[in-house]
C-alpha cells in the first residue's frame, strides 16, 4: 500500500488534530503514536464521536498514559475500540470509564492485561448508556466478574464473549441463577450474545441461564461449543421465543 497507519507519528497525530470537524477516526495499527500524539488528537478533535485505536493483533504503543490522554473526548465520544491494546491495564481502563461516561460502544478484545477485578470495578461506571460491549478473548474473565459487569450495565444490548474460556454461563443469569418457568427475564435488554468458543458453557445449568435471558434475545452464537447435547439445547432455546439467528456451526 502507498500508506500505512504504522507511519503515523506524534507529529502526524498533531497534524490530524487540526481537522476539527472529524467525527469518526480510525488509527488502528498506528503503533508509532504515543501519549503525546493521543493528547493532541483529543485536544483538537472536539467533535469526535467514534475512535478506533485497536483492531490489530498488538497495539503496544497504547497504554495507560495514552488512555488518560483521551479524557478531553469525554463529552462527545460514543464508540471506542481498544482491541488488542496489550499495554492497557486496569488503571487505564478505570481512566477510560471515568472520563467517557457517554460511551454507547466499547471493545476490549484481547486487552489481556485488564483482569476480572478491573472489569468488574470500571465497566459499571459506564452505567445505562453502554449498548455494545466486546470482551472477546479475555480468557481470565470469570463468572463472578461478568455478573458484576452486567449488573452495572442495564442498557446493554450486544455482548461479545467469544473465547472467554473460563466462563461457565453462571454469570449470565445473575443473582438467583436461571430462574424458573414464568420468571422475569434476567437480562431483558440483551438482544445479541456470542459465546463462541466458550467451551465450559455447557450442561443444564448453563442452558437454564441462557434460557433466562428471555425473549428479547434475537441472536445467539454457540459455535465451537461442541459439548452441547439436544436436551440442553432444547432447554436453552425454550426461553428464547424471540430468537431469529442461531449459530451452532
PDB file of C-alpha atoms in Angstrom:
ATOM      1  CA  UNK A   1       0.000   0.000   0.000  1.00  0.00           C
ATOM      2  CA  UNK A   2       1.031   3.610  -0.571  1.00  0.00           C
ATOM      3  CA  UNK A   3       0.290   4.465   3.031  1.00  0.00           C
ATOM      4  CA  UNK A   4       0.278   2.511   6.254  1.00  0.00           C
ATOM      5  CA  UNK A   5      -1.039   3.623   9.662  1.00  0.00           C
ATOM      6  CA  UNK A   6       2.286   2.467  11.057  1.00  0.00           C
ATOM      7  CA  UNK A   7       3.763   5.610   9.525  1.00  0.00           C
ATOM      8  CA  UNK A   8       1.721   7.987  11.684  1.00  0.00           C
ATOM      9  CA  UNK A   9       3.837   9.519  14.438  1.00  0.00           C
ATOM     10  CA  UNK A  10       3.029  12.016  17.189  1.00  0.00           C
ATOM     11  CA  UNK A  11       3.725  14.769  14.687  1.00  0.00           C
ATOM     12  CA  UNK A  12       1.250  13.227  12.286  1.00  0.00           C
ATOM     13  CA  UNK A  13      -1.329  12.992  15.040  1.00  0.00           C
ATOM     14  CA  UNK A  14      -0.817  16.675  15.811  1.00  0.00           C
ATOM     15  CA  UNK A  15      -1.471  17.446  12.155  1.00  0.00           C
ATOM     16  CA  UNK A  16      -4.627  15.318  12.223  1.00  0.00           C
ATOM     17  CA  UNK A  17      -5.841  17.243  15.256  1.00  0.00           C
ATOM     18  CA  UNK A  18      -6.378  20.311  13.082  1.00  0.00           C
ATOM     19  CA  UNK A  19      -9.231  18.525  11.276  1.00  0.00           C
ATOM     20  CA  UNK A  20     -11.644  19.766  13.903  1.00  0.00           C
ATOM     21  CA  UNK A  21     -14.809  18.636  12.095  1.00  0.00           C
ATOM     22  CA  UNK A  22     -13.811  14.954  12.233  1.00  0.00           C
ATOM     23  CA  UNK A  23     -16.430  12.738  13.817  1.00  0.00           C
ATOM     24  CA  UNK A  24     -15.019   9.274  13.010  1.00  0.00           C
ATOM     25  CA  UNK A  25     -11.304   8.388  13.212  1.00  0.00           C
ATOM     26  CA  UNK A  26      -9.634   5.015  12.648  1.00  0.00           C
ATOM     27  CA  UNK A  27      -5.934   4.847  13.566  1.00  0.00           C
ATOM     28  CA  UNK A  28      -5.863   1.084  14.104  1.00  0.00           C
ATOM     29  CA  UNK A  29      -2.328  -0.210  13.929  1.00  0.00           C
ATOM     30  CA  UNK A  30      -0.737   3.236  14.312  1.00  0.00           C
ATOM     31  CA  UNK A  31       1.900   1.899  16.664  1.00  0.00           C
ATOM     32  CA  UNK A  32       4.100   4.994  16.439  1.00  0.00           C
ATOM     33  CA  UNK A  33       1.556   7.288  18.113  1.00  0.00           C
ATOM     34  CA  UNK A  34       2.364   7.771  21.791  1.00  0.00           C
ATOM     35  CA  UNK A  35       0.619   9.565  24.664  1.00  0.00           C
ATOM     36  CA  UNK A  36       1.630  12.984  23.308  1.00  0.00           C
ATOM     37  CA  UNK A  37       0.049  12.197  19.969  1.00  0.00           C
ATOM     38  CA  UNK A  38      -3.185  10.978  21.537  1.00  0.00           C
ATOM     39  CA  UNK A  39      -3.272  14.061  23.737  1.00  0.00           C
ATOM     40  CA  UNK A  40      -3.014  16.233  20.639  1.00  0.00           C
ATOM     41  CA  UNK A  41      -5.811  14.309  18.929  1.00  0.00           C
ATOM     42  CA  UNK A  42      -8.082  14.543  21.966  1.00  0.00           C
ATOM     43  CA  UNK A  43      -7.428  18.242  22.427  1.00  0.00           C
ATOM     44  CA  UNK A  44      -8.160  19.142  18.805  1.00  0.00           C
ATOM     45  CA  UNK A  45     -10.892  16.758  17.687  1.00  0.00           C
ATOM     46  CA  UNK A  46     -13.645  18.066  19.920  1.00  0.00           C
ATOM     47  CA  UNK A  47     -16.437  16.762  17.640  1.00  0.00           C
ATOM     48  CA  UNK A  48     -15.167  13.156  17.567  1.00  0.00           C
ATOM     49  CA  UNK A  49     -17.817  10.512  18.300  1.00  0.00           C
ATOM     50  CA  UNK A  50     -16.026   7.336  17.160  1.00  0.00           C
ATOM     51  CA  UNK A  51     -12.378   6.327  17.675  1.00  0.00           C
ATOM     52  CA  UNK A  52     -10.731   3.063  16.695  1.00  0.00           C
ATOM     53  CA  UNK A  53      -7.295   2.655  18.236  1.00  0.00           C
ATOM     54  CA  UNK A  54      -7.056  -1.119  18.161  1.00  0.00           C
ATOM     55  CA  UNK A  55      -8.155  -3.627  15.618  1.00  0.00           C
ATOM     56  CA  UNK A  56      -4.821  -5.298  15.019  1.00  0.00           C
ATOM     57  CA  UNK A  57      -3.110  -8.057  16.941  1.00  0.00           C
ATOM     58  CA  UNK A  58      -0.780  -5.926  19.049  1.00  0.00           C
ATOM     59  CA  UNK A  59      -1.018  -2.184  19.692  1.00  0.00           C
ATOM     60  CA  UNK A  60       1.889  -1.965  22.093  1.00  0.00           C
ATOM     61  CA  UNK A  61       2.098   1.821  21.989  1.00  0.00           C
ATOM     62  CA  UNK A  62      -1.332   2.413  23.542  1.00  0.00           C
ATOM     63  CA  UNK A  63      -1.171   2.040  27.310  1.00  0.00           C
ATOM     64  CA  UNK A  64      -2.469   3.742  30.425  1.00  0.00           C
ATOM     65  CA  UNK A  65      -0.910   7.138  29.688  1.00  0.00           C
ATOM     66  CA  UNK A  66      -2.470   7.208  26.230  1.00  0.00           C
ATOM     67  CA  UNK A  67      -5.834   6.143  27.679  1.00  0.00           C
ATOM     68  CA  UNK A  68      -5.715   9.018  30.169  1.00  0.00           C
ATOM     69  CA  UNK A  69      -4.788  11.428  27.369  1.00  0.00           C
ATOM     70  CA  UNK A  70      -8.144  10.753  25.674  1.00  0.00           C
ATOM     71  CA  UNK A  71     -10.065  12.357  28.539  1.00  0.00           C
ATOM     72  CA  UNK A  72     -10.917  15.586  26.634  1.00  0.00           C
ATOM     73  CA  UNK A  73     -13.040  13.480  24.271  1.00  0.00           C
ATOM     74  CA  UNK A  74     -15.365  12.526  27.125  1.00  0.00           C
ATOM     75  CA  UNK A  75     -18.182  14.937  26.237  1.00  0.00           C
ATOM     76  CA  UNK A  76     -18.539  13.650  22.660  1.00  0.00           C
ATOM     77  CA  UNK A  77     -17.088  10.143  22.289  1.00  0.00           C
ATOM     78  CA  UNK A  78     -19.708   7.406  21.857  1.00  0.00           C
ATOM     79  CA  UNK A  79     -17.791   4.495  20.286  1.00  0.00           C
ATOM     80  CA  UNK A  80     -14.291   3.431  21.400  1.00  0.00           C
ATOM     81  CA  UNK A  81     -12.390   0.423  20.034  1.00  0.00           C
ATOM     82  CA  UNK A  82      -9.288  -0.566  22.036  1.00  0.00           C
ATOM     83  CA  UNK A  83      -8.945  -4.064  20.557  1.00  0.00           C
ATOM     84  CA  UNK A  84      -5.504  -5.545  21.029  1.00  0.00           C
ATOM     85  CA  UNK A  85      -4.119  -2.757  23.198  1.00  0.00           C
ATOM     86  CA  UNK A  86      -1.858  -5.073  25.130  1.00  0.00           C
ATOM     87  CA  UNK A  87      -0.308  -2.371  27.319  1.00  0.00           C
ATOM     88  CA  UNK A  88      -3.652  -1.203  28.698  1.00  0.00           C
ATOM     89  CA  UNK A  89      -4.054  -2.204  32.357  1.00  0.00           C
ATOM     90  CA  UNK A  90      -6.811  -1.879  34.902  1.00  0.00           C
ATOM     91  CA  UNK A  91      -5.647   1.654  35.735  1.00  0.00           C
ATOM     92  CA  UNK A  92      -6.038   2.680  32.108  1.00  0.00           C
ATOM     93  CA  UNK A  93      -9.496   1.157  31.872  1.00  0.00           C
ATOM     94  CA  UNK A  94     -10.510   3.000  35.034  1.00  0.00           C
ATOM     95  CA  UNK A  95      -9.385   6.266  33.422  1.00  0.00           C
ATOM     96  CA  UNK A  96     -11.397   5.474  30.285  1.00  0.00           C
ATOM     97  CA  UNK A  97     -14.546   4.648  32.255  1.00  0.00           C
ATOM     98  CA  UNK A  98     -14.292   7.748  34.428  1.00  0.00           C
ATOM     99  CA  UNK A  99     -13.804  10.128  31.516  1.00  0.00           C
ATOM    100  CA  UNK A 100     -16.093   8.625  28.891  1.00  0.00           C
ATOM    101  CA  UNK A 101     -19.437   8.140  30.580  1.00  0.00           C
ATOM    102  CA  UNK A 102     -21.343   8.805  27.328  1.00  0.00           C
ATOM    103  CA  UNK A 103     -19.945   5.705  25.591  1.00  0.00           C
ATOM    104  CA  UNK A 104     -22.512   3.503  23.885  1.00  0.00           C
ATOM    105  CA  UNK A 105     -19.993   1.015  22.418  1.00  0.00           C
ATOM    106  CA  UNK A 106     -16.680  -0.306  23.766  1.00  0.00           C
ATOM    107  CA  UNK A 107     -14.365  -3.054  22.541  1.00  0.00           C
ATOM    108  CA  UNK A 108     -11.718  -4.515  24.835  1.00  0.00           C
ATOM    109  CA  UNK A 109     -10.987  -7.530  22.639  1.00  0.00           C
ATOM    110  CA  UNK A 110      -7.638  -9.037  23.643  1.00  0.00           C
ATOM    111  CA  UNK A 111      -6.807  -6.345  26.204  1.00  0.00           C
ATOM    112  CA  UNK A 112      -5.105  -9.132  28.101  1.00  0.00           C
ATOM    113  CA  UNK A 113      -3.608  -7.075  30.943  1.00  0.00           C
ATOM    114  CA  UNK A 114      -7.039  -5.997  32.168  1.00  0.00           C
ATOM    115  CA  UNK A 115      -8.077  -8.558  34.782  1.00  0.00           C
ATOM    116  CA  UNK A 116     -11.517  -9.571  36.058  1.00  0.00           C
ATOM    117  CA  UNK A 117     -11.300  -7.227  39.054  1.00  0.00           C
ATOM    118  CA  UNK A 118     -10.611  -4.245  36.827  1.00  0.00           C
ATOM    119  CA  UNK A 119     -13.507  -5.086  34.528  1.00  0.00           C
ATOM    120  CA  UNK A 120     -15.903  -5.508  37.464  1.00  0.00           C
ATOM    121  CA  UNK A 121     -14.805  -2.224  39.044  1.00  0.00           C
ATOM    122  CA  UNK A 122     -14.650   0.007  35.973  1.00  0.00           C
ATOM    123  CA  UNK A 123     -17.254  -1.061  33.422  1.00  0.00           C
ATOM    124  CA  UNK A 124     -20.314  -0.469  35.651  1.00  0.00           C
ATOM    125  CA  UNK A 125     -19.216   3.180  35.839  1.00  0.00           C
ATOM    126  CA  UNK A 126     -20.464   3.461  32.254  1.00  0.00           C
ATOM    127  CA  UNK A 127     -23.965   2.697  33.509  1.00  0.00           C
ATOM    128  CA  UNK A 128     -27.068   2.506  31.382  1.00  0.00           C
ATOM    129  CA  UNK A 129     -25.724   4.226  28.263  1.00  0.00           C
ATOM    130  CA  UNK A 130     -23.476   1.378  27.096  1.00  0.00           C
ATOM    131  CA  UNK A 131     -25.261  -0.679  24.455  1.00  0.00           C
ATOM    132  CA  UNK A 132     -22.493  -2.733  22.843  1.00  0.00           C
ATOM    133  CA  UNK A 133     -19.560  -4.414  24.624  1.00  0.00           C
ATOM    134  CA  UNK A 134     -16.858  -6.786  23.414  1.00  0.00           C
ATOM    135  CA  UNK A 135     -14.834  -8.731  25.964  1.00  0.00           C
ATOM    136  CA  UNK A 136     -13.720 -11.191  23.324  1.00  0.00           C
ATOM    137  CA  UNK A 137     -10.560 -13.118  24.091  1.00  0.00           C
ATOM    138  CA  UNK A 138     -10.334 -12.101  27.753  1.00  0.00           C
ATOM    139  CA  UNK A 139      -9.529 -15.612  28.892  1.00  0.00           C
ATOM    140  CA  UNK A 140      -9.140 -14.557  32.524  1.00  0.00           C
ATOM    141  CA  UNK A 141     -12.766 -13.373  32.758  1.00  0.00           C
ATOM    142  CA  UNK A 142     -14.745 -15.403  35.303  1.00  0.00           C
ATOM    143  CA  UNK A 143     -18.443 -15.725  36.070  1.00  0.00           C
ATOM    144  CA  UNK A 144     -18.438 -13.516  39.168  1.00  0.00           C
ATOM    145  CA  UNK A 145     -16.754 -10.633  37.383  1.00  0.00           C
ATOM    146  CA  UNK A 146     -19.114 -10.966  34.420  1.00  0.00           C
ATOM    147  CA  UNK A 147     -22.100 -10.869  36.744  1.00  0.00           C
ATOM    148  CA  UNK A 148     -20.793  -7.653  38.346  1.00  0.00           C
ATOM    149  CA  UNK A 149     -20.214  -6.097  34.928  1.00  0.00           C
ATOM    150  CA  UNK A 150     -23.697  -6.952  33.655  1.00  0.00           C
ATOM    151  CA  UNK A 151     -25.393  -5.790  36.839  1.00  0.00           C
ATOM    152  CA  UNK A 152     -23.928  -2.331  36.268  1.00  0.00           C
ATOM    153  CA  UNK A 153     -24.858  -2.122  32.573  1.00  0.00           C
ATOM    154  CA  UNK A 154     -28.658  -2.363  32.439  1.00  0.00           C
ATOM    155  CA  UNK A 155     -28.874  -0.935  28.921  1.00  0.00           C
ATOM    156  CA  UNK A 156     -26.537  -3.471  27.311  1.00  0.00           C
ATOM    157  CA  UNK A 157     -27.949  -4.918  24.088  1.00  0.00           C
ATOM    158  CA  UNK A 158     -24.991  -6.627  22.380  1.00  0.00           C
ATOM    159  CA  UNK A 159     -22.385  -8.704  24.226  1.00  0.00           C
ATOM    160  CA  UNK A 160     -19.431 -10.497  22.657  1.00  0.00           C
ATOM    161  CA  UNK A 161     -17.801 -13.105  24.926  1.00  0.00           C
ATOM    162  CA  UNK A 162     -16.047 -15.170  22.271  1.00  0.00           C
ATOM    163  CA  UNK A 163     -13.152 -17.254  23.587  1.00  0.00           C
ATOM    164  CA  UNK A 164     -13.708 -16.288  27.229  1.00  0.00           C
ATOM    165  CA  UNK A 165     -12.690 -19.773  28.202  1.00  0.00           C
ATOM    166  CA  UNK A 166     -13.216 -19.589  31.981  1.00  0.00           C
ATOM    167  CA  UNK A 167     -16.876 -18.716  31.771  1.00  0.00           C
ATOM    168  CA  UNK A 168     -19.407 -21.395  32.642  1.00  0.00           C
ATOM    169  CA  UNK A 169     -22.517 -19.331  31.911  1.00  0.00           C
ATOM    170  CA  UNK A 170     -23.472 -18.727  35.529  1.00  0.00           C
ATOM    171  CA  UNK A 171     -22.678 -15.023  35.323  1.00  0.00           C
ATOM    172  CA  UNK A 172     -25.234 -14.507  32.577  1.00  0.00           C
ATOM    173  CA  UNK A 173     -28.261 -15.144  34.762  1.00  0.00           C
ATOM    174  CA  UNK A 174     -27.163 -13.043  37.718  1.00  0.00           C
ATOM    175  CA  UNK A 175     -28.384 -13.400  41.260  1.00  0.00           C
ATOM    176  CA  UNK A 176     -30.941 -16.151  41.576  1.00  0.00           C
ATOM    177  CA  UNK A 177     -29.496 -18.325  38.830  1.00  0.00           C
ATOM    178  CA  UNK A 178     -31.505 -19.324  35.831  1.00  0.00           C
ATOM    179  CA  UNK A 179     -34.915 -18.745  37.314  1.00  0.00           C
ATOM    180  CA  UNK A 180     -37.888 -20.940  36.572  1.00  0.00           C
ATOM    181  CA  UNK A 181     -40.931 -21.093  34.380  1.00  0.00           C
ATOM    182  CA  UNK A 182     -42.667 -17.731  34.320  1.00  0.00           C
ATOM    183  CA  UNK A 183     -39.747 -15.920  35.952  1.00  0.00           C
ATOM    184  CA  UNK A 184     -38.931 -12.470  34.510  1.00  0.00           C
ATOM    185  CA  UNK A 185     -36.002 -12.289  32.064  1.00  0.00           C
ATOM    186  CA  UNK A 186     -32.674 -11.770  33.811  1.00  0.00           C
ATOM    187  CA  UNK A 187     -31.245  -9.517  31.078  1.00  0.00           C
ATOM    188  CA  UNK A 188     -34.377  -8.062  29.446  1.00  0.00           C
ATOM    189  CA  UNK A 189     -32.489  -5.672  27.148  1.00  0.00           C
ATOM    190  CA  UNK A 190     -29.947  -8.129  25.732  1.00  0.00           C
ATOM    191  CA  UNK A 191     -30.595  -8.807  22.043  1.00  0.00           C
ATOM    192  CA  UNK A 192     -27.298 -10.335  20.845  1.00  0.00           C
ATOM    193  CA  UNK A 193     -24.901 -12.707  22.612  1.00  0.00           C
ATOM    194  CA  UNK A 194     -21.845 -14.561  21.338  1.00  0.00           C
ATOM    195  CA  UNK A 195     -20.485 -17.439  23.407  1.00  0.00           C
ATOM    196  CA  UNK A 196     -18.429 -18.825  20.556  1.00  0.00           C
ATOM    197  CA  UNK A 197     -15.529 -20.892  21.825  1.00  0.00           C
ATOM    198  CA  UNK A 198     -16.642 -20.673  25.472  1.00  0.00           C
ATOM    199  CA  UNK A 199     -16.268 -24.418  25.813  1.00  0.00           C
ATOM    200  CA  UNK A 200     -17.029 -24.504  29.560  1.00  0.00           C
ATOM    201  CA  UNK A 201     -20.506 -23.092  28.924  1.00  0.00           C
ATOM    202  CA  UNK A 202     -22.363 -26.383  28.828  1.00  0.00           C
ATOM    203  CA  UNK A 203     -24.787 -28.569  30.743  1.00  0.00           C
ATOM    204  CA  UNK A 204     -28.262 -27.939  32.174  1.00  0.00           C
ATOM    205  CA  UNK A 205     -27.202 -25.058  34.444  1.00  0.00           C
ATOM    206  CA  UNK A 206     -25.697 -23.124  31.538  1.00  0.00           C
ATOM    207  CA  UNK A 207     -28.745 -23.917  29.415  1.00  0.00           C
ATOM    208  CA  UNK A 208     -31.071 -22.590  32.135  1.00  0.00           C
ATOM    209  CA  UNK A 209     -29.005 -19.407  32.417  1.00  0.00           C
ATOM    210  CA  UNK A 210     -29.270 -18.800  28.678  1.00  0.00           C
ATOM    211  CA  UNK A 211     -32.992 -19.523  28.674  1.00  0.00           C
ATOM    212  CA  UNK A 212     -33.413 -16.961  31.469  1.00  0.00           C
ATOM    213  CA  UNK A 213     -32.114 -14.198  29.195  1.00  0.00           C
ATOM    214  CA  UNK A 214     -35.628 -14.025  27.832  1.00  0.00           C
ATOM    215  CA  UNK A 215     -37.492 -13.376  24.576  1.00  0.00           C
ATOM    216  CA  UNK A 216     -35.681 -10.121  23.752  1.00  0.00           C
ATOM    217  CA  UNK A 217     -32.604 -12.123  22.653  1.00  0.00           C
ATOM    218  CA  UNK A 218     -32.540 -12.173  18.846  1.00  0.00           C
ATOM    219  CA  UNK A 219     -29.065 -13.527  18.075  1.00  0.00           C
ATOM    220  CA  UNK A 220     -27.100 -16.290  19.829  1.00  0.00           C
ATOM    221  CA  UNK A 221     -23.820 -17.944  18.870  1.00  0.00           C
ATOM    222  CA  UNK A 222     -22.726 -21.233  20.416  1.00  0.00           C
ATOM    223  CA  UNK A 223     -20.292 -22.020  17.592  1.00  0.00           C
ATOM    224  CA  UNK A 224     -17.349 -24.222  18.590  1.00  0.00           C
ATOM    225  CA  UNK A 225     -19.144 -25.280  21.812  1.00  0.00           C
ATOM    226  CA  UNK A 226     -19.234 -28.901  20.748  1.00  0.00           C
ATOM    227  CA  UNK A 227     -20.324 -30.324  24.116  1.00  0.00           C
ATOM    228  CA  UNK A 228     -23.950 -29.264  23.744  1.00  0.00           C
ATOM    229  CA  UNK A 229     -26.498 -32.066  23.519  1.00  0.00           C
ATOM    230  CA  UNK A 230     -30.054 -31.985  22.263  1.00  0.00           C
ATOM    231  CA  UNK A 231     -31.643 -31.870  25.728  1.00  0.00           C
ATOM    232  CA  UNK A 232     -29.557 -28.920  26.940  1.00  0.00           C
ATOM    233  CA  UNK A 233     -30.029 -27.053  23.685  1.00  0.00           C
ATOM    234  CA  UNK A 234     -33.770 -27.554  23.932  1.00  0.00           C
ATOM    235  CA  UNK A 235     -33.743 -26.198  27.470  1.00  0.00           C
ATOM    236  CA  UNK A 236     -31.772 -23.131  26.432  1.00  0.00           C
ATOM    237  CA  UNK A 237     -33.963 -22.342  23.444  1.00  0.00           C
ATOM    238  CA  UNK A 238     -37.146 -22.851  25.429  1.00  0.00           C
ATOM    239  CA  UNK A 239     -36.892 -19.374  26.927  1.00  0.00           C
ATOM    240  CA  UNK A 240     -35.813 -17.596  23.745  1.00  0.00           C
ATOM    241  CA  UNK A 241     -39.056 -17.151  21.864  1.00  0.00           C
ATOM    242  CA  UNK A 242     -37.774 -14.091  20.006  1.00  0.00           C
ATOM    243  CA  UNK A 243     -34.594 -15.712  18.636  1.00  0.00           C
ATOM    244  CA  UNK A 244     -34.091 -15.044  14.909  1.00  0.00           C
ATOM    245  CA  UNK A 245     -30.397 -16.024  14.480  1.00  0.00           C
ATOM    246  CA  UNK A 246     -28.704 -19.100  15.930  1.00  0.00           C
ATOM    247  CA  UNK A 247     -25.138 -20.172  15.134  1.00  0.00           C
ATOM    248  CA  UNK A 248     -24.277 -23.747  16.104  1.00  0.00           C
ATOM    249  CA  UNK A 249     -21.563 -24.315  13.474  1.00  0.00           C
TER     250      UNK A 249
END
